[in-house]
GROMACS .gro file of C-alpha atoms in nm:
model
  225
    1MET     CA    1  -1.106   1.676  -3.095
    2GLU     CA    2  -1.072   1.321  -2.968
    3VAL     CA    3  -0.952   1.287  -2.610
    4ALA     CA    4  -0.672   1.036  -2.550
    5PRO     CA    5  -0.769   0.747  -2.319
    6LEU     CA    6  -0.642   0.734  -1.963
    7ARG     CA    7  -0.338   0.510  -1.943
    8VAL     CA    8  -0.361   0.260  -1.657
    9VAL     CA    9  -0.129  -0.002  -1.508
   10VAL     CA   10  -0.286  -0.282  -1.299
   11VAL     CA   11  -0.079  -0.440  -1.020
   12ASP     CA   12  -0.179  -0.758  -0.835
   13ASP     CA   13   0.008  -1.079  -0.759
   14ASP     CA   14  -0.303  -1.283  -0.846
   15TYR     CA   15  -0.310  -1.356  -1.220
   16LEU     CA   16  -0.688  -1.392  -1.230
   17VAL     CA   17  -0.739  -1.058  -1.056
   18ARG     CA   18  -0.499  -0.884  -1.293
   19GLU     CA   19  -0.665  -1.027  -1.599
   20GLY     CA   20  -1.010  -0.966  -1.458
   21ALA     CA   21  -0.931  -0.601  -1.394
   22ARG     CA   22  -0.779  -0.565  -1.741
   23SER     CA   23  -1.087  -0.722  -1.897
   24VAL     CA   24  -1.320  -0.491  -1.708
   25LEU     CA   25  -1.123  -0.174  -1.779
   26SER     CA   26  -1.052  -0.257  -2.143
   27SER     CA   27  -1.425  -0.261  -2.208
   28VAL     CA   28  -1.463   0.097  -2.085
   29PRO     CA   29  -1.434   0.381  -2.338
   30GLY     CA   30  -1.166   0.631  -2.246
   31VAL     CA   31  -0.952   0.386  -2.045
   32GLU     CA   32  -0.655   0.189  -2.176
   33VAL     CA   33  -0.468  -0.074  -1.974
   34VAL     CA   34  -0.110  -0.024  -2.088
   35GLY     CA   35   0.061  -0.263  -1.847
   36LEU     CA   36   0.028  -0.537  -1.585
   37ALA     CA   37   0.254  -0.613  -1.290
   38ALA     CA   38   0.266  -0.877  -1.019
   39ASN     CA   39   0.486  -0.699  -0.762
   40PRO     CA   40   0.645  -0.362  -0.679
   41THR     CA   41   0.957  -0.433  -0.886
   42GLU     CA   42   0.753  -0.504  -1.197
   43LEU     CA   43   0.545  -0.194  -1.122
   44ASP     CA   44   0.858   0.024  -1.134
   45GLU     CA   45   0.942  -0.128  -1.473
   46ARG     CA   46   0.591  -0.077  -1.614
   47ILE     CA   47   0.588   0.288  -1.504
   48LEU     CA   48   0.914   0.358  -1.685
   49GLU     CA   49   0.800   0.164  -1.993
   50THR     CA   50   0.443   0.285  -2.034
   51PHE     CA   51   0.416   0.628  -1.864
   52PRO     CA   52   0.072   0.564  -1.712
   53GLN     CA   53  -0.154   0.826  -1.560
   54VAL     CA   54  -0.306   0.594  -1.299
   55VAL     CA   55  -0.189   0.281  -1.118
   56VAL     CA   56  -0.445   0.037  -0.977
   57LEU     CA   57  -0.273  -0.180  -0.717
   58ASP     CA   58  -0.341  -0.430  -0.443
   59ILE     CA   59  -0.257  -0.336  -0.085
   60ARG     CA   60  -0.083  -0.672  -0.022
   61MET     CA   61   0.184  -0.804  -0.255
   62PRO     CA   62   0.509  -1.003  -0.241
   63PRO     CA   63   0.734  -1.042  -0.059
   64THR     CA   64   0.561  -1.001   0.281
   65TYR     CA   65   0.196  -0.958   0.176
   66ARG     CA   66   0.143  -0.685   0.433
   67MET     CA   67   0.136  -0.326   0.307
   68GLU     CA   68   0.351  -0.330  -0.006
   69GLY     CA   69   0.079  -0.144  -0.194
   70ILE     CA   70   0.085   0.145   0.053
   71GLU     CA   71   0.464   0.154   0.047
   72ALA     CA   72   0.454   0.157  -0.333
   73ALA     CA   73   0.205   0.444  -0.324
   74HIS     CA   74   0.440   0.650  -0.103
   75LYS     CA   75   0.726   0.579  -0.343
   76ILE     CA   76   0.513   0.684  -0.639
   77ARG     CA   77   0.423   1.007  -0.457
   78ALA     CA   78   0.793   1.083  -0.412
   79GLU     CA   79   0.910   0.984  -0.761
   80HIS     CA   80   0.603   1.049  -0.979
   81PRO     CA   81   0.387   1.305  -0.793
   82ARG     CA   82   0.140   1.345  -1.082
   83LEU     CA   83   0.068   0.973  -1.108
   84GLY     CA   84  -0.270   0.878  -0.960
   85VAL     CA   85  -0.310   0.568  -0.743
   86VAL     CA   86  -0.618   0.355  -0.680
   87LEU     CA   87  -0.548   0.119  -0.390
   88LEU     CA   88  -0.759  -0.196  -0.368
   89SER     CA   89  -0.796  -0.364  -0.030
   90GLN     CA   90  -1.001  -0.636   0.133
   91HIS     CA   91  -0.996  -0.437   0.456
   92ALA     CA   92  -1.207  -0.137   0.556
   93ASP     CA   93  -0.968  -0.072   0.847
   94PRO     CA   94  -0.933   0.308   0.875
   95GLU     CA   95  -0.571   0.274   0.989
   96TYR     CA   96  -0.475   0.141   0.646
   97ALA     CA   97  -0.652   0.431   0.477
   98LEU     CA   98  -0.488   0.688   0.705
   99GLU     CA   99  -0.143   0.545   0.637
  100PHE     CA  100  -0.215   0.543   0.263
  101LEU     CA  101  -0.318   0.910   0.276
  102ARG     CA  102  -0.034   1.011   0.509
  103ASP     CA  103   0.134   1.224   0.243
  104GLY     CA  104  -0.190   1.378   0.116
  105SER     CA  105  -0.513   1.270  -0.050
  106ALA     CA  106  -0.471   1.437  -0.391
  107GLY     CA  107  -0.464   1.179  -0.668
  108ARG     CA  108  -0.544   0.893  -0.431
  109ALA     CA  109  -0.837   0.650  -0.402
  110TYR     CA  110  -0.889   0.374  -0.146
  111LEU     CA  111  -1.146   0.116  -0.255
  112LEU     CA  112  -1.247  -0.225  -0.129
  113LYS     CA  113  -1.176  -0.510  -0.370
  114GLU     CA  114  -1.544  -0.588  -0.386
  115ARG     CA  115  -1.576  -0.276  -0.605
  116LEU     CA  116  -1.415  -0.475  -0.887
  117GLY     CA  117  -1.763  -0.616  -0.934
  118ASP     CA  118  -1.889  -0.265  -1.008
  119PRO     CA  119  -1.686  -0.131  -1.304
  120ALA     CA  120  -1.856   0.208  -1.287
  121GLN     CA  121  -1.719   0.280  -0.939
  122LEU     CA  122  -1.368   0.167  -1.030
  123VAL     CA  123  -1.364   0.376  -1.347
  124GLU     CA  124  -1.501   0.678  -1.160
  125ALA     CA  125  -1.217   0.645  -0.908
  126ILE     CA  126  -0.960   0.616  -1.187
  127ARG     CA  127  -1.086   0.930  -1.357
  128GLU     CA  128  -1.102   1.117  -1.027
  129VAL     CA  129  -0.742   1.046  -0.925
  130ALA     CA  130  -0.618   1.117  -1.277
  131ALA     CA  131  -0.764   1.465  -1.233
  132GLY     CA  132  -0.594   1.507  -0.895
  133GLY     CA  133  -0.901   1.426  -0.687
  134SER     CA  134  -0.950   1.166  -0.415
  135VAL     CA  135  -1.199   0.888  -0.341
  136LEU     CA  136  -1.263   0.687  -0.024
  137ASP     CA  137  -1.478   0.377  -0.018
  138PRO     CA  138  -1.801   0.445   0.176
  139LYS     CA  139  -1.723   0.159   0.414
  140VAL     CA  140  -1.384   0.312   0.488
  141VAL     CA  141  -1.549   0.647   0.559
  142ASP     CA  142  -1.785   0.472   0.801
  143GLY     CA  143  -1.483   0.316   0.970
  144LEU     CA  144  -1.310   0.653   1.003
  145LEU     CA  145  -1.621   0.810   1.153
  146GLU     CA  146  -1.657   0.524   1.400
  147ALA     CA  147  -1.292   0.555   1.501
  148GLN     CA  148  -1.339   0.928   1.551
  149ARG     CA  149  -1.646   0.862   1.766
  150ARG     CA  150  -1.453   0.617   1.983
  151ARG     CA  151  -1.171   0.867   2.029
  152ALA     CA  152  -1.423   1.134   2.128
  153HIS     CA  153  -1.580   0.903   2.386
  154SER     CA  154  -1.239   0.816   2.525
  155ARG     CA  155  -1.141   1.179   2.569
  156LEU     CA  156  -1.471   1.270   2.735
  157GLN     CA  157  -1.432   0.980   2.975
  158GLY     CA  158  -1.104   1.137   3.086
  159LEU     CA  159  -1.283   1.440   3.230
  160THR     CA  160  -1.353   1.465   3.600
  161GLU     CA  161  -1.709   1.499   3.727
  162ARG     CA  162  -1.651   1.870   3.796
  163GLU     CA  163  -1.510   1.923   3.445
  164HIS     CA  164  -1.819   1.755   3.300
  165GLU     CA  165  -2.036   1.996   3.499
  166VAL     CA  166  -1.841   2.297   3.374
  167LEU     CA  167  -1.862   2.175   3.013
  168ARG     CA  168  -2.237   2.118   3.045
  169LEU     CA  169  -2.288   2.470   3.178
  170MET     CA  170  -2.069   2.614   2.903
  171ALA     CA  171  -2.294   2.436   2.654
  172SER     CA  172  -2.596   2.605   2.810
  173GLY     CA  173  -2.443   2.946   2.735
  174ARG     CA  174  -2.325   3.048   3.080
  175ASN     CA  175  -2.016   3.263   3.118
  176ASN     CA  176  -1.748   3.203   3.381
  177ALA     CA  177  -1.921   3.416   3.642
  178ALA     CA  178  -2.253   3.233   3.600
  179ILE     CA  179  -2.080   2.894   3.613
  180ALA     CA  180  -1.901   3.000   3.932
  181ARG     CA  181  -2.232   3.095   4.092
  182ASP     CA  182  -2.407   2.772   3.989
  183LEU     CA  183  -2.126   2.551   4.115
  184VAL     CA  184  -2.037   2.768   4.415
  185LEU     CA  185  -1.681   2.814   4.295
  186SER     CA  186  -1.450   3.107   4.240
  187GLU     CA  187  -1.411   3.234   3.886
  188ARG     CA  188  -1.041   3.145   3.909
  189ALA     CA  189  -1.137   2.784   3.987
  190VAL     CA  190  -1.375   2.779   3.689
  191GLU     CA  191  -1.097   2.908   3.464
  192GLY     CA  192  -0.874   2.628   3.589
  193HIS     CA  193  -1.137   2.362   3.510
  194ILE     CA  194  -1.188   2.508   3.161
  195GLU     CA  195  -0.814   2.504   3.093
  196ALA     CA  196  -0.797   2.140   3.207
  197LEU     CA  197  -1.089   2.018   2.996
  198VAL     CA  198  -0.966   2.208   2.690
  199ARG     CA  199  -0.632   2.033   2.727
  200LYS     CA  200  -0.785   1.688   2.781
  201LEU     CA  201  -1.018   1.722   2.482
  202GLY     CA  202  -0.732   1.831   2.257
  203LEU     CA  203  -0.903   2.159   2.173
  204PRO     CA  204  -0.721   2.473   2.050
  205GLU     CA  205  -0.524   2.649   2.321
  206GLN     CA  206  -0.436   2.969   2.134
  207MET     CA  207  -0.549   3.270   2.333
  208GLU     CA  208  -0.714   3.431   2.029
  209VAL     CA  209  -0.939   3.130   1.977
  210ASN     CA  210  -1.271   3.129   2.159
  211GLN     CA  211  -1.227   2.803   2.343
  212ARG     CA  212  -1.593   2.783   2.435
  213VAL     CA  213  -1.699   2.730   2.075
  214PRO     CA  214  -1.506   2.407   2.004
  215ALA     CA  215  -1.569   2.279   2.357
  216VAL     CA  216  -1.944   2.328   2.330
  217LEU     CA  217  -1.956   2.175   1.983
  218PHE     CA  218  -1.763   1.875   2.113
  219PHE     CA  219  -2.009   1.836   2.399
  220LEU     CA  220  -2.317   1.871   2.179
  221ALA     CA  221  -2.184   1.623   1.922
  222ARG     CA  222  -2.153   1.371   2.206
  223VAL     CA  223  -2.495   1.420   2.365
  224LEU     CA  224  -2.678   1.427   2.031
  225GLU     CA  225  -2.547   1.086   1.915
   0.00000   0.00000   0.00000
């Protein structure tokens, strides 16, 4: 039984980009470009006219050329939740990606525009979001990891010298009594330092959670970089 091609709408205010994307995708078996649009208004019209399964759109479009593509993606999520979106951007800024994925990653792909030169990656992303999956450009992933690393460093820098000592001893496997002996403190004082560092590091505070585990992992991830 022959499988129907994936129906795709391409959205970009640049005529050459639109036509280039259509040319690339039209040459791929199993993909059919059913519509083109230059702005969010035309996109709404193409969706109603062609019933696509995936929209490929630029992050910046008229009228402000800021984040119209992300705003359009949120609107699509609300009005057409099964419609996949591949967002093309010139920026690997993780903040753009996080805002794009704010409502969930299912059926969403964030790729750099340079991927237009590699049809295989673009088509793979289209097929993935059509199936409800998600794709992030490797450079965006690197940016997210770097941002996470910077946040971790910032939080660790907020610890006092004594809290650093307690965290280091926790990482070595010592319990509260052993830490108290090593630092010549009362166990109550050690408990207070642990509560403070857990709060500063943004670690779980639920009583049923073993707070030592996430704290130690956080410490080891830092020292092993």
